[in-house]
C-alpha positions as CSV (number, residue, x, y, z in Angstrom):
1,X,-4.2,-23.2,-5.4
2,X,-4.3,-19.9,-6.6
3,X,-1.7,-18.2,-8.5
4,X,0.2,-15.6,-7.3
5,X,3.4,-15.4,-9.7
6,X,4.3,-18.3,-12.1
7,X,6.4,-20.0,-8.6
8,X,4.1,-19.1,-5.8
9,X,0.8,-19.8,-5.5
10,X,-1.6,-19.4,-2.9
11,X,-3.8,-22.6,-0.7
12,X,-7.5,-21.2,-0.6
13,X,-8.3,-23.3,2.8
14,X,-5.9,-20.9,4.2
15,X,-8.2,-18.2,3.3
16,X,-11.3,-17.2,5.5
17,X,-14.0,-14.6,4.6
18,X,-16.1,-12.9,7.2
19,X,-20.0,-11.5,5.9
20,X,-20.6,-8.4,7.8
21,X,-23.4,-5.5,7.1
22,X,-21.9,-2.7,4.4
23,X,-21.2,1.2,5.1
24,X,-23.1,3.6,2.7
25,X,-25.9,4.4,0.8
26,X,-28.6,1.6,-0.5
27,X,-31.4,1.4,1.8
28,X,-32.7,-1.6,3.5
29,X,-30.7,-3.8,1.5
30,X,-27.7,-2.3,3.2
31,X,-29.4,-2.9,6.8
32,X,-30.7,-6.2,6.2
33,X,-28.2,-8.1,3.5
34,X,-24.2,-9.1,5.2
35,X,-23.1,-8.3,1.7
36,X,-19.3,-6.6,2.8
37,X,-16.4,-9.0,2.5
38,X,-13.8,-9.3,5.4
39,X,-10.9,-11.2,3.6
40,X,-8.0,-12.9,6.1
41,X,-4.9,-14.4,5.5
42,X,-2.5,-15.3,7.9
43,X,0.7,-15.4,6.3
44,X,2.3,-16.6,9.9
45,X,0.5,-19.7,9.0
46,X,1.2,-19.5,4.5
47,X,3.3,-22.6,3.2
48,X,4.5,-19.6,1.4
49,X,8.6,-18.9,1.3
50,X,9.9,-16.8,4.4
51,X,11.9,-13.9,1.8
52,X,7.8,-13.5,0.4
53,X,6.6,-12.9,3.9
54,X,9.2,-10.4,4.8
55,X,8.7,-9.0,1.7
56,X,4.9,-8.2,2.5
57,X,5.6,-7.5,6.1
58,X,7.9,-4.5,4.8
59,X,5.4,-2.8,2.0
60,X,3.8,-1.1,5.5
61,X,0.7,-1.5,4.0
62,X,-1.7,-0.3,6.9
63,X,-4.0,-3.8,5.6
64,X,-1.3,-6.0,6.7
65,X,-1.1,-6.3,11.1
66,X,2.3,-6.6,12.6
67,X,1.1,-9.9,13.4
68,X,1.0,-11.3,9.5
69,X,-2.6,-11.1,8.8
70,X,-3.7,-9.7,5.3
71,X,-7.5,-8.0,6.5
72,X,-9.6,-6.7,3.7
73,X,-12.6,-5.5,3.4
74,X,-14.8,-5.9,0.5
75,X,-18.3,-3.5,-0.4
76,X,-18.4,-1.7,-3.5
77,X,-21.3,-4.7,-5.2
78,X,-24.8,-5.5,-3.9
79,X,-23.8,-8.3,-4.8
80,X,-21.7,-10.6,-1.6
81,X,-20.3,-12.9,-4.5
82,X,-18.9,-9.9,-6.5
83,X,-17.6,-8.6,-2.9
84,X,-15.8,-11.5,-2.0
85,X,-14.1,-12.4,-5.4
86,X,-13.1,-8.1,-5.5
87,X,-11.3,-9.4,-1.8
88,X,-10.0,-11.7,-3.4
89,X,-8.7,-9.9,-6.5
90,X,-7.2,-7.4,-4.4
91,X,-5.5,-9.4,-1.3
92,X,-3.4,-11.0,-5.4
93,X,-2.4,-7.7,-6.3
94,X,-1.4,-6.7,-3.0
95,X,0.5,-10.0,-2.8
96,X,1.9,-9.2,-6.6
97,X,3.2,-5.9,-5.7
98,X,5.3,-7.7,-2.6
99,X,6.7,-10.5,-5.6
100,X,8.5,-7.7,-7.9
101,X,11.4,-7.5,-6.8
102,X,12.4,-3.4,-6.8
103,X,14.6,-2.1,-10.3
104,X,18.0,-1.5,-8.5
105,X,19.3,2.5,-7.8
106,X,21.9,3.7,-10.1
107,X,23.5,6.5,-8.7
108,X,23.3,9.3,-10.6
109,X,25.3,13.6,-10.2
110,X,23.5,16.6,-10.3
111,X,24.2,18.6,-13.1
112,X,26.7,21.7,-13.4
113,X,23.3,23.9,-13.6
114,X,21.6,22.5,-11.7
115,X,24.7,23.2,-9.2
116,X,24.7,26.8,-10.4
117,X,21.0,27.0,-9.7
118,X,21.0,25.9,-6.3
119,X,24.0,27.8,-5.3
120,X,22.6,31.0,-7.4
121,X,19.0,30.3,-4.9
122,X,21.4,30.3,-1.9
123,X,23.2,33.3,-1.9
124,X,19.3,35.1,-3.2
125,X,18.0,33.3,-0.1
126,X,21.5,34.6,1.7
127,X,21.0,38.7,0.4
128,X,17.2,38.4,1.6
129,X,18.4,37.3,5.1
130,X,21.2,40.3,5.3
131,X,18.8,43.0,4.6
132,X,16.5,41.7,7.2
133,X,19.2,42.6,10.1
134,X,19.1,46.2,11.7
135,X,19.3,49.7,9.4
136,X,22.6,51.7,9.9
137,X,22.5,55.5,9.9
138,X,25.7,57.7,8.4
């Protein structure tokens, strides 16, 4: 089991790795060796609590599909093994961000000075718009 937090852990059997050819520069090595890694993790079938799955889905991350599958592509390194480790690290980082609760919001009020500045800006903007009107001949 791979620990996500103190109470949550990830079963390595739920991870599926797909090897693909990397993009970008690298000469012949890029063209002939499948060193990039596609890591897929299916949240729907994972043995994790429902509140955690909902938190991951609500992150709004582009790597999480609507079906609940996390897809991470790692191709930073020339070695397949390093890319596999990088993909796993990035998956754990994503899951840890979902596991940390959001800080509670505290209601605040605008200061008197900021209210004054806001009203002054509104008055100045209104004056500018008033000057855009027709010029009256006397």
